Coordinates of C-alpha atoms and ligand atoms in Angstrom, one line a residue:
M297 CA 117.2 30.8 106.1
I298 CA 118.7 32.9 103.3
Y299 CA 121.4 35.4 104.2
R300 CA 120.5 39.0 103.6
N301 CA 122.1 42.4 104.5
E302 CA 119.4 44.9 105.5
E303 CA 121.7 47.4 107.2
L304 CA 121.7 49.8 104.3
R305 CA 118.0 49.5 103.4
D306 CA 116.8 52.9 102.1
K307 CA 120.1 54.6 102.9
F308 CA 120.8 57.3 100.3
V309 CA 124.3 57.3 98.7
R310 CA 125.6 60.1 96.6
I311 CA 127.4 59.1 93.4
F312 CA 130.5 61.1 92.5
D313 CA 131.6 60.2 89.0
T314 CA 135.3 60.8 88.0
T315 CA 135.2 59.3 84.5
L316 CA 136.3 62.7 83.1
R317 CA 139.2 63.1 85.6
D318 CA 140.6 59.8 86.9
G319 CA 139.0 58.0 84.0
E320 CA 140.7 60.3 81.5
Q321 CA 144.0 59.4 83.2
T322 CA 143.6 55.8 82.0
P323 CA 146.9 55.1 80.2
G324 CA 146.3 55.7 76.5
V325 CA 143.1 57.7 76.9
S326 CA 142.8 61.3 75.9
L327 CA 139.4 62.9 75.3
G328 CA 138.7 65.8 73.0
I329 CA 136.3 68.6 74.1
R330 CA 133.5 67.2 72.0
Q331 CA 133.7 63.8 73.6
K332 CA 134.0 65.3 77.1
L333 CA 130.7 67.2 76.6
I334 CA 129.0 64.1 75.3
I335 CA 130.1 62.2 78.4
A336 CA 129.1 65.0 80.8
E337 CA 125.6 65.2 79.3
Q338 CA 125.2 61.4 79.5
L339 CA 126.4 61.4 83.1
D340 CA 123.8 64.0 83.9
K341 CA 121.1 62.0 82.1
L342 CA 122.2 58.9 84.1
G343 CA 121.6 60.9 87.3
V344 CA 125.1 61.2 88.9
D345 CA 125.1 63.7 91.7
I346 CA 128.6 65.2 91.1
I347 CA 130.7 65.1 87.9
E348 CA 134.4 65.6 88.5
A349 CA 135.0 67.4 85.2
G350 CA 138.8 67.6 85.2
F351 CA 142.0 69.1 86.7
P352 CA 141.9 72.7 85.3
I353 CA 145.5 73.6 86.1
A354 CA 146.7 70.7 84.0
S355 CA 146.4 72.4 80.6
P356 CA 144.5 75.3 79.0
G357 CA 142.4 72.7 77.1
E358 CA 141.5 71.0 80.3
K359 CA 140.5 74.3 81.9
D360 CA 138.4 75.2 78.9
A361 CA 136.7 71.8 79.0
V362 CA 135.8 72.2 82.7
T363 CA 134.5 75.7 82.1
R364 CA 132.3 74.5 79.2
I365 CA 130.9 71.6 81.2
A366 CA 130.1 73.9 84.1
K367 CA 128.3 76.2 81.6
L368 CA 126.0 73.3 80.3
G369 CA 123.6 74.0 83.2
L370 CA 123.3 70.3 84.1
N371 CA 121.5 69.0 87.2
S372 CA 124.7 67.3 88.3
Q373 CA 127.0 69.4 90.4
I374 CA 130.4 70.1 88.7
C375 CA 133.6 69.6 90.5
G376 CA 137.2 70.5 89.7
L377 CA 140.4 69.0 91.1
S378 CA 143.2 70.9 92.6
R379 CA 146.4 70.3 94.6
V380 CA 146.6 72.3 97.9
I381 CA 148.1 75.2 95.9
T382 CA 146.4 78.6 95.4
K383 CA 146.9 78.7 91.7
D384 CA 145.3 75.3 91.2
I385 CA 142.3 76.3 93.3
D386 CA 142.0 79.6 91.5
A387 CA 142.0 77.7 88.1
C388 CA 139.0 75.7 89.4
L389 CA 137.2 78.8 90.6
D390 CA 137.8 80.5 87.2
C391 CA 135.8 77.6 85.7
D392 CA 132.8 78.4 87.9
V393 CA 132.6 75.0 89.4
D394 CA 130.2 74.1 92.3
M395 CA 132.8 72.1 94.2
V396 CA 136.6 72.0 94.5
H397 CA 138.2 68.7 95.3
T398 CA 141.7 69.4 96.8
F399 CA 144.2 66.7 97.6
V400 CA 147.6 66.3 99.1
S401 CA 149.8 63.2 99.7
T402 CA 149.8 62.1 103.4
S403 CA 151.5 58.7 103.3
D404 CA 155.2 58.8 104.2
V405 CA 156.2 57.2 101.0
Q406 CA 154.5 59.8 98.8
R407 CA 155.1 62.7 101.1
I408 CA 158.8 62.2 101.4
H409 CA 159.6 61.0 97.9
T410 CA 157.2 63.1 95.8
I411 CA 156.3 66.4 97.5
E412 CA 159.2 66.5 100.0
K413 CA 157.3 68.2 102.8
S414 CA 157.1 67.6 106.5
R415 CA 153.9 66.3 108.1
E416 CA 153.4 69.7 109.7
E417 CA 153.8 71.5 106.4
V418 CA 151.3 69.2 104.7
V419 CA 148.7 70.0 107.4
E420 CA 149.3 73.7 107.0
L421 CA 148.9 73.5 103.2
A422 CA 145.7 71.5 103.5
V423 CA 144.2 73.9 106.0
S424 CA 145.0 77.0 104.0
A425 CA 143.7 75.3 100.8
V426 CA 140.4 74.5 102.4
Q427 CA 140.1 78.0 103.8
H428 CA 140.8 79.5 100.4
I429 CA 138.1 77.4 98.8
K430 CA 135.6 78.1 101.5
D431 CA 136.4 81.9 101.3
H432 CA 134.9 81.7 97.8
G433 CA 131.7 80.1 98.9
V434 CA 132.0 76.8 97.0
T435 CA 131.7 73.2 98.3
C436 CA 135.0 71.8 99.4
M437 CA 136.1 68.2 99.4
F438 CA 139.5 67.2 100.9
S439 CA 141.5 64.0 100.0
A440 CA 144.4 62.8 102.0
M441 CA 146.0 61.1 99.0
D442 CA 147.2 57.5 99.7
A443 CA 145.1 57.6 102.9
T444 CA 145.0 53.8 103.1
R445 CA 148.8 53.8 103.5
T446 CA 148.9 56.7 105.9
D447 CA 149.7 56.5 109.6
I448 CA 146.2 56.5 111.2
D449 CA 147.1 59.0 114.0
Y450 CA 148.5 61.5 111.4
L451 CA 145.4 60.9 109.2
T452 CA 143.2 61.7 112.1
Q453 CA 145.2 64.9 112.8
I454 CA 144.9 66.2 109.2
H455 CA 141.2 65.2 109.0
R456 CA 140.4 67.1 112.2
A457 CA 142.3 70.1 110.9
V458 CA 140.5 70.3 107.6
E459 CA 137.1 69.8 109.2
Q460 CA 137.9 72.7 111.5
A461 CA 138.8 74.8 108.5
G462 CA 135.3 74.3 107.1
C463 CA 135.8 71.3 104.7
D464 CA 132.4 69.9 103.7
V465 CA 133.3 66.3 102.7
I466 CA 136.3 64.1 103.4
N467 CA 137.3 61.6 100.8
V468 CA 139.3 58.6 101.8
P469 CA 141.2 57.4 98.7
D470 CA 142.7 53.9 98.4
T471 CA 145.0 55.5 95.8
V472 CA 147.0 52.4 95.0
G473 CA 144.3 49.9 95.6
V474 CA 145.8 48.0 98.6
M475 CA 142.7 47.5 100.8
V476 CA 140.4 44.5 101.2
P477 CA 136.8 44.9 102.3
S478 CA 137.3 44.0 106.0
M479 CA 140.2 46.5 106.3
M480 CA 138.2 49.2 104.4
Y481 CA 135.3 48.7 106.7
R482 CA 137.4 49.1 109.9
L483 CA 139.2 52.2 108.5
I484 CA 136.1 54.1 107.5
R485 CA 134.4 53.1 110.8
D486 CA 137.4 54.5 112.7
I487 CA 137.5 57.7 110.7
A488 CA 133.8 58.2 111.2
E489 CA 134.5 58.3 114.9
T490 CA 137.0 61.1 114.6
V491 CA 135.2 63.6 112.3
S492 CA 131.5 64.4 111.7
V493 CA 131.5 65.6 108.0
P494 CA 130.2 63.1 105.4
L495 CA 132.8 60.6 104.2
D496 CA 133.5 59.7 100.6
T497 CA 135.7 56.9 99.2
H498 CA 137.8 56.5 96.0
C499 CA 139.0 53.0 95.5
H500 CA 141.4 51.6 92.9
N501 CA 141.1 48.2 91.4
D502 CA 144.7 46.9 91.6
Y503 CA 143.5 43.6 93.1
G504 CA 140.1 43.7 91.6
L505 CA 138.5 44.8 94.9
A506 CA 137.6 48.4 94.1
V507 CA 133.8 47.8 94.1
A508 CA 133.9 45.5 97.1
N509 CA 136.0 48.1 99.0
S510 CA 133.6 50.8 98.1
T511 CA 130.5 49.0 99.2
A512 CA 132.4 48.0 102.5
A513 CA 133.1 51.7 103.0
I514 CA 129.4 52.5 102.6
E515 CA 128.5 49.7 105.1
A516 CA 130.9 51.3 107.5
G517 CA 129.3 54.8 107.2
A518 CA 130.5 56.5 104.0
S519 CA 127.7 58.3 102.3
Q520 CA 129.3 59.1 99.0
V521 CA 131.3 57.0 96.6
Q522 CA 133.6 57.8 93.7
V523 CA 133.2 55.7 90.6
T524 CA 133.8 55.7 86.8
I525 CA 132.0 54.4 83.8
N526 CA 133.5 51.0 82.8
G527 CA 135.8 51.2 85.7
L528 CA 138.2 53.5 83.8
G529 CA 141.1 55.1 85.7
E530 CA 144.8 54.9 86.5
R531 CA 146.4 51.4 86.2
A532 CA 143.6 48.8 86.7
G533 CA 141.1 51.6 87.1
N534 CA 138.5 52.7 89.7
A535 CA 135.4 51.3 91.1
D536 CA 132.9 50.7 88.3
L537 CA 129.7 52.9 88.6
A538 CA 127.3 50.2 87.2
E539 CA 128.5 47.5 89.5
T540 CA 128.6 49.7 92.6
V541 CA 125.1 51.1 92.0
M542 CA 123.5 47.8 91.1
I543 CA 124.9 46.2 94.3
L544 CA 123.6 49.2 96.3
H545 CA 120.1 49.1 94.8
T546 CA 119.5 45.4 94.4
I547 CA 121.5 43.7 97.1
Y548 CA 121.4 46.2 99.9
G549 CA 118.1 48.0 98.9
A550 CA 119.9 51.3 99.3
K551 CA 119.1 54.3 97.1
T552 CA 120.9 56.6 94.6
N553 CA 119.8 59.1 92.0
I554 CA 121.0 56.8 89.2
E555 CA 118.5 55.9 86.5
T556 CA 119.8 52.4 86.0
E557 CA 118.1 51.8 82.7
Y558 CA 120.7 54.1 81.1
L559 CA 123.7 52.1 82.5
F560 CA 124.2 50.0 79.3
E561 CA 123.8 52.9 77.0
T562 CA 126.3 55.0 79.1
S563 CA 128.8 52.2 79.0
R564 CA 128.7 52.0 75.2
I565 CA 128.9 55.8 74.8
V566 CA 132.0 55.9 77.0
E567 CA 133.5 52.9 75.3
Q568 CA 133.1 54.6 71.9
C569 CA 134.5 58.0 73.2
T570 CA 137.5 56.5 74.9
G571 CA 138.3 53.6 72.6
V572 CA 138.7 51.3 75.6
R573 CA 136.8 48.1 74.9
I574 CA 135.1 46.5 77.8
P575 CA 135.6 42.8 78.4
Q576 CA 132.9 40.4 77.2
L577 CA 132.6 39.1 80.8
M578 CA 132.2 42.6 82.4
P579 CA 129.4 42.4 85.0
I580 CA 126.1 44.3 84.3
V581 CA 127.1 45.8 80.9
G582 CA 129.3 43.2 79.2
E583 CA 128.2 41.3 76.2
N584 CA 127.8 38.1 78.3
A585 CA 126.3 39.7 81.4
F586 CA 122.9 38.2 80.6
A587 CA 123.9 35.6 78.0
H588 CA 123.2 31.9 78.3
E589 CA 124.4 29.0 76.3
S590 CA 124.3 25.7 78.2
G591 CA 121.2 23.6 77.8
I592 CA 120.5 23.4 81.5
H593 CA 120.8 27.2 82.0
T594 CA 118.9 28.2 78.9
H595 CA 116.1 25.8 79.6
G596 CA 115.8 27.2 83.1
V597 CA 116.0 30.8 82.0
L598 CA 113.4 30.3 79.3
V599 CA 111.0 28.9 81.9
R600 CA 111.8 31.5 84.6
T601 CA 114.6 34.0 84.3
D602 CA 115.6 34.0 88.0
T603 CA 116.5 30.3 87.9
F604 CA 119.9 31.1 86.5
E605 CA 120.2 34.9 86.9
P606 CA 120.3 37.0 90.1
G607 CA 116.6 37.7 89.8
V608 CA 116.8 40.9 91.8
M609 CA 118.7 42.3 88.8
T610 CA 117.4 41.9 85.3
P611 CA 118.7 43.1 81.9
E612 CA 115.8 45.4 81.6
M613 CA 116.8 47.2 84.8
V614 CA 120.1 48.2 83.3
G615 CA 119.0 48.7 79.6
H616 CA 120.7 45.5 78.5
K617 CA 119.2 42.4 76.7
R618 CA 119.1 38.8 77.6
R619 CA 120.7 36.6 75.0
I620 CA 120.5 32.9 74.3
V621 CA 123.6 31.9 72.5
L622 CA 123.6 28.7 70.4
G623 CA 126.7 26.6 70.4
K624 CA 128.0 23.2 71.4
H625 CA 126.3 23.5 74.8
A626 CA 122.9 24.4 73.3
G627 CA 119.8 22.6 74.4
R628 CA 116.9 21.5 72.3
H629 CA 114.6 24.0 74.0
A630 CA 116.6 27.1 73.0
V631 CA 117.1 25.9 69.4
K632 CA 113.4 25.1 69.0
L633 CA 112.5 28.6 70.2
A634 CA 115.1 30.3 68.1
I635 CA 113.9 28.7 64.8
E636 CA 110.2 29.0 65.7
A637 CA 110.9 32.7 66.3
A638 CA 112.2 32.9 62.7
G639 CA 109.0 31.3 61.4
F640 CA 110.3 27.8 60.7
Q641 CA 108.2 24.7 61.5
T642 CA 110.1 21.5 62.2
T643 CA 109.3 17.9 63.1
N644 CA 111.1 16.4 66.1
E645 CA 113.4 14.5 63.8
Q646 CA 114.4 17.6 61.9
L647 CA 114.9 19.5 65.2
A648 CA 117.2 16.7 66.4
E649 CA 119.3 17.0 63.2
I650 CA 119.5 20.8 63.4
L651 CA 120.7 20.5 67.0
N652 CA 123.4 17.9 65.9
R653 CA 124.7 20.3 63.2
I654 CA 124.8 23.2 65.7
K655 CA 126.8 21.2 68.1
E656 CA 129.2 20.1 65.3
L657 CA 129.7 23.8 64.4
G658 CA 130.1 24.7 68.1
D659 CA 132.7 21.9 68.4
K660 CA 134.8 23.7 65.8
G661 CA 135.2 26.5 68.3
K662 CA 132.8 29.1 66.8
P663 CA 129.7 30.7 68.2
V664 CA 126.7 29.9 66.0
T665 CA 125.2 33.0 64.5
D666 CA 121.6 33.5 63.5
A667 CA 122.6 33.2 59.9
D668 CA 124.3 29.9 60.6
L669 CA 121.2 28.6 62.4
Y670 CA 118.9 29.6 59.5
A671 CA 121.2 28.2 56.9
I672 CA 121.3 24.9 58.7
T673 CA 117.6 24.8 59.2
E674 CA 116.9 25.6 55.5
T675 CA 119.2 22.8 54.5
I676 CA 117.5 20.3 56.8
L677 CA 114.1 21.4 55.6
G678 CA 115.3 21.2 52.0
E679 CA 114.5 24.9 51.4
V680 CA 116.9 26.7 49.0
S681 CA 117.0 30.4 49.5
K682 CA 120.0 31.5 47.4
K683 CA 118.0 32.9 44.5
E684 CA 115.5 34.6 46.9
Q685 CA 118.1 36.8 48.5
F686 CA 116.7 40.3 49.2
I687 CA 120.0 41.9 48.5
D688 CA 121.9 40.3 45.6
L689 CA 125.3 42.1 45.6
K690 CA 126.9 42.7 42.2
E691 CA 129.7 45.2 42.6
V692 CA 131.5 46.9 45.5
S693 CA 134.3 49.5 45.0
V694 CA 136.0 51.6 47.6
M695 CA 138.4 54.5 47.4
T696 CA 140.5 55.5 50.4
G697 CA 143.8 57.3 51.1
N698 CA 145.2 60.3 52.9
I699 CA 143.9 63.0 50.5
I700 CA 140.4 61.7 49.7
T701 CA 137.3 61.2 51.7
P702 CA 136.8 57.4 52.0
T703 CA 134.0 56.6 49.5
A704 CA 132.2 53.4 48.5
A705 CA 129.9 52.6 45.6
V706 CA 127.7 49.5 45.7
K707 CA 125.6 48.0 42.9
A708 CA 123.0 45.4 43.8
Y709 CA 119.6 43.9 43.0
V710 CA 117.4 44.9 45.9
G711 CA 114.0 43.0 46.0
G712 CA 114.6 42.4 42.2
E713 CA 115.3 46.0 41.4
L714 CA 118.8 47.2 40.3
R715 CA 120.2 50.0 42.6
V716 CA 123.5 51.9 42.7
V717 CA 124.5 53.8 45.8
A718 CA 127.6 55.8 46.8
N719 CA 128.5 56.8 50.3
T720 CA 131.3 58.4 52.2
G721 CA 132.5 57.5 55.7
V722 CA 135.3 57.9 58.2
G723 CA 137.1 54.9 56.7
P724 CA 136.5 52.4 53.9
V725 CA 134.5 50.0 56.1
D726 CA 132.3 52.7 57.4
A727 CA 131.7 54.0 53.8
A728 CA 130.9 50.6 52.4
L729 CA 128.6 49.6 55.3
G730 CA 126.8 52.9 55.0
A731 CA 126.4 52.3 51.2
V732 CA 124.8 48.9 51.8
Q733 CA 122.4 50.3 54.4
N734 CA 121.5 53.1 51.9
L735 CA 120.4 50.4 49.4
L736 CA 117.4 49.8 51.6
G737 CA 114.3 51.8 51.2
E738 CA 112.0 53.1 53.9
G739 CA 110.3 50.2 55.8
T740 CA 113.3 47.9 55.4
K741 CA 115.9 50.2 57.2
V742 CA 118.1 48.5 59.7
H743 CA 120.3 49.7 62.5
L744 CA 123.8 48.3 62.9
Q745 CA 123.6 46.9 66.4
D746 CA 127.0 45.4 66.7
F747 CA 130.2 45.2 64.7
K748 CA 133.1 42.9 65.7
L749 CA 136.3 42.5 63.7
E750 CA 138.9 39.8 64.4
A751 CA 142.1 39.0 62.6
I752 CA 142.4 35.2 62.5
S753 CA 146.2 35.0 61.7
G754 CA 149.1 37.2 62.3
G755 CA 150.4 39.0 59.1
S756 CA 149.0 41.8 56.9
D757 CA 147.4 39.0 54.8
A758 CA 145.5 37.8 57.9
L759 CA 142.0 36.6 57.4
A760 CA 139.6 39.2 58.8
E761 CA 136.5 37.8 60.4
V762 CA 133.6 40.2 60.8
T763 CA 130.5 39.5 62.9
I764 CA 127.6 42.0 62.4
A765 CA 124.3 42.3 64.1
V766 CA 121.4 44.3 62.7
E767 CA 118.2 45.4 64.3
D768 CA 115.0 46.4 62.6
A769 CA 112.4 49.0 63.8
D770 CA 110.5 46.2 65.7
G771 CA 113.7 45.3 67.7
R772 CA 114.4 42.0 65.9
I773 CA 118.1 41.3 66.0
V774 CA 119.9 39.0 63.6
N775 CA 123.7 38.4 63.4
A776 CA 125.9 37.0 60.7
R777 CA 129.5 36.4 60.1
A778 CA 131.9 36.5 57.1
A779 CA 135.6 35.9 56.8
R780 CA 137.8 37.2 53.9
E781 CA 141.4 38.4 53.4
D782 CA 139.8 41.8 52.5
I783 CA 138.4 43.6 55.6
V784 CA 136.0 45.7 53.5
M785 CA 134.6 42.7 51.7
A786 CA 134.3 40.7 54.9
S787 CA 132.3 43.5 56.4
V788 CA 130.0 44.0 53.4
E789 CA 129.4 40.3 53.1
A790 CA 128.5 39.9 56.9
L791 CA 126.2 42.9 56.7
V792 CA 124.4 41.7 53.5
N793 CA 124.1 38.2 55.1
A794 CA 122.6 39.7 58.3
I795 CA 120.1 41.9 56.3
N796 CA 119.0 39.1 54.1
R797 CA 118.4 36.8 57.1
L798 CA 116.5 39.6 58.9
I799 CA 114.3 40.2 55.9
M800 CA 113.6 36.5 55.7
V801 CA 112.6 36.3 59.4
R802 CA 110.3 39.3 58.9
G803 CA 108.8 37.6 55.8
R804 CA 108.0 34.5 57.9
A805 CA 106.7 36.5 60.9
Ligands
MN1757 MN1 142.7 57.9 91.6

């Protein structure tokens, strides 16, 4: 017998995304209007039911952003946040939102020390806020802020009062992330017995349980869940949209309107807009989410992917890619496939020697790039490729500063023909990498799939190590690395390496 949970099979769950509100409150994050519009359009493409676009009373810029998002005419409903204060609600209504989400602190600790109101006053404020919202004909959601640290009898009292006042949805926020799934399950089940409006939940990740608490709330009867892209939000963040949705779809068999094949793309767009890098080990969308290195696992996955992956969830479902990483744990199988894919033919003895060298490199603590693998293979096969490089770089010069547009000029032999190209960019690296890409004619164009920069030591003379992956029109990806004291030169060298190796692979294919 294999354990399964069928209770939520085919249950529909509404996805309420708060990347643009709680997510923007991530310490250190501030989004410009352009970035907010990009994210809102992407959330709509992803299929979220409701976008919490911001807190209009917070600033004129915020109000303008919410207004412009509401005017985009998206399929997603647009929600604005307000305290239980008339001017906050009016600011939301001015933006022409579909829904107003109004909140007030109900836990003793927040009520006494932040808003300094009695329990009765808080109930009165909540009721009149809900009435004011409903008088204007928009959907109303109410949140008892810090609900999970609120006395349950008082929580019931305020929930019943706002339900009577016409509130459409009650959100149960775990504002400071202190729940565990079994507690969340009981709390939501108990609340569901006292009110009949749909329940929503908003879980924070202070103990790493935001997603688990959210799914427990849904098991207990909640029909809507608040999430953010990449788990952004205050402190340790909110429940991550991708994780929550993939658990709902693939473990419970529940349904949402999310088009999961856009999850990876959405994560990367939000990463770029916010500047908050996601961890390599992040579930679903992280670099390693579908990566395999050890011989046992890669052999298994190459035979049948569900041997060492969830199986019910695949990289294709979330718009990600499976990756076999070569390193000290590499197996013969994976190495053989990787070099055959690049068009090399080896004998068993040569393959064994290539594997040894890969493990030696891995033992030095470095992942083995495609360029490393090909260089090793060429050495073992006695092929010398230095003079056959597609791009043979001759000169690189870069100008940058506070009063000029960063500009790079590159001179190189490309397929034997001398070319000189200049390019501008947002910085010297961007300008130089763009110039190298511009050396390539139609038919050899590549797309920069990944760029990673690491400083190897501490000072301003630190060695910069750049790893670049390029992808051609057929989806072939090749990565290469270079390390130099000069960050521009390290970047250019890594890109030229990657392009030369990619051209070589194409030539063999
Ligand atoms: Mn929050």
